[in-house]
PDB file of C-alpha atoms in Angstrom:
ATOM      1  CA  MET A   1       8.352  18.295 -15.736  1.00 76.00           C
ATOM      2  CA  VAL A   2      11.418  19.616 -14.336  1.00 84.00           C
ATOM      3  CA  LEU A   3      11.897  18.361 -10.611  1.00 91.00           C
ATOM      4  CA  LYS A   4      14.576  20.145  -8.358  1.00 92.00           C
ATOM      5  CA  ILE A   5      15.563  19.646  -4.700  1.00 95.00           C
ATOM      6  CA  GLU A   6      16.276  22.607  -2.810  1.00 94.00           C
ATOM      7  CA  PRO A   7      16.696  23.704   0.777  1.00 95.00           C
ATOM      8  CA  LEU A   8      13.230  24.853   2.340  1.00 94.00           C
ATOM      9  CA  ASN A   9      13.158  28.639   2.099  1.00 92.00           C
ATOM     10  CA  THR A  10      10.686  30.323   4.182  1.00 87.00           C
ATOM     11  CA  ARG A  11      10.354  33.214   2.103  1.00 89.00           C
ATOM     12  CA  GLN A  12      10.095  31.599  -1.204  1.00 89.00           C
ATOM     13  CA  HIS A  13       8.104  28.118  -0.370  1.00 90.00           C
ATOM     14  CA  ILE A  14       4.464  28.614   0.536  1.00 89.00           C
ATOM     15  CA  ARG A  15       4.007  26.199   3.226  1.00 91.00           C
ATOM     16  CA  SER A  16       0.518  26.615   4.058  1.00 90.00           C
ATOM     17  CA  GLY A  17      -0.790  24.899   1.169  1.00 87.00           C
ATOM     18  CA  PHE A  18       1.303  21.872   1.497  1.00 89.00           C
ATOM     19  CA  CYS A  19      -0.917  18.705   1.654  1.00 91.00           C
ATOM     20  CA  CYS A  20       0.688  15.126   1.168  1.00 91.00           C
ATOM     21  CA  GLY A  21      -1.839  13.291   2.912  1.00 94.00           C
ATOM     22  CA  LYS A  22      -0.162  12.407   6.067  1.00 95.00           C
ATOM     23  CA  ASP A  23      -1.270  14.712   8.588  1.00 96.00           C
ATOM     24  CA  SER A  24       1.932  14.662  10.748  1.00 96.00           C
ATOM     25  CA  LEU A  25       4.093  15.689   7.950  1.00 95.00           C
ATOM     26  CA  ASP A  26       1.414  18.329   6.708  1.00 94.00           C
ATOM     27  CA  ASN A  27       1.589  19.717  10.180  1.00 95.00           C
ATOM     28  CA  TYR A  28       5.441  19.531  10.556  1.00 95.00           C
ATOM     29  CA  ILE A  29       5.974  21.582   7.137  1.00 94.00           C
ATOM     30  CA  ARG A  30       3.314  24.102   7.875  1.00 94.00           C
ATOM     31  CA  LYS A  31       4.207  24.652  11.663  1.00 93.00           C
ATOM     32  CA  GLN A  32       7.499  23.088  12.858  1.00 95.00           C
ATOM     33  CA  ALA A  33       9.892  23.019   9.871  1.00 94.00           C
ATOM     34  CA  SER A  34      10.728  26.681   9.638  1.00 93.00           C
ATOM     35  CA  GLN A  35      11.437  26.890  13.660  1.00 94.00           C
ATOM     36  CA  ASP A  36      13.611  23.857  13.431  1.00 95.00           C
ATOM     37  CA  LEU A  37      15.529  25.633  10.683  1.00 93.00           C
ATOM     38  CA  LYS A  38      16.159  28.916  12.812  1.00 93.00           C
ATOM     39  CA  ARG A  39      17.140  26.814  15.752  1.00 95.00           C
ATOM     40  CA  ARG A  40      19.295  24.694  13.327  1.00 94.00           C
ATOM     41  CA  VAL A  41      18.068  21.397  14.654  1.00 96.00           C
ATOM     42  CA  SER A  42      17.183  20.095  11.325  1.00 94.00           C
ATOM     43  CA  THR A  43      17.751  20.570   7.423  1.00 94.00           C
ATOM     44  CA  VAL A  44      14.605  20.397   5.390  1.00 94.00           C
ATOM     45  CA  PHE A  45      14.339  19.942   1.596  1.00 94.00           C
ATOM     46  CA  VAL A  46      11.773  20.502  -0.684  1.00 91.00           C
ATOM     47  CA  LEU A  47      10.998  18.781  -4.201  1.00 90.00           C
ATOM     48  CA  ILE A  48       9.692  21.300  -6.500  1.00 87.00           C
ATOM     49  CA  ASP A  49       8.551  20.992 -10.190  1.00 84.00           C
ATOM     50  CA  ASN A  50      10.269  24.121 -11.676  1.00 74.00           C
ATOM     51  CA  HIS A  51       8.127  24.149 -14.838  1.00 64.00           C
ATOM     52  CA  SER A  52       4.917  24.892 -12.593  1.00 54.00           C
ATOM     53  CA  ILE A  53       6.759  27.908 -11.073  1.00 52.00           C
ATOM     54  CA  TYR A  54       8.500  29.351 -13.961  1.00 47.00           C
ATOM     55  CA  PRO A  55       6.637  28.693 -17.244  1.00 46.00           C
TER      56      PRO A  55
END
C-alpha cells in the first residue's frame, strides 16, 4: 500500500463514488467541494492509495 496526499483534482479524482460513512462529508465531497475550489474558499486534499490506481 502506497498512500499519497494530494489536492483534489476534479478532472482526475472521481467523487461520485466517495463514501466514508459520514453523510455530511460524503455530500460535501460529491456536491460542494469542486465549487468551493473554483471560488477559492477552501482547499480540499484527498488521500489515495497509489497502488490501487497504478498497478
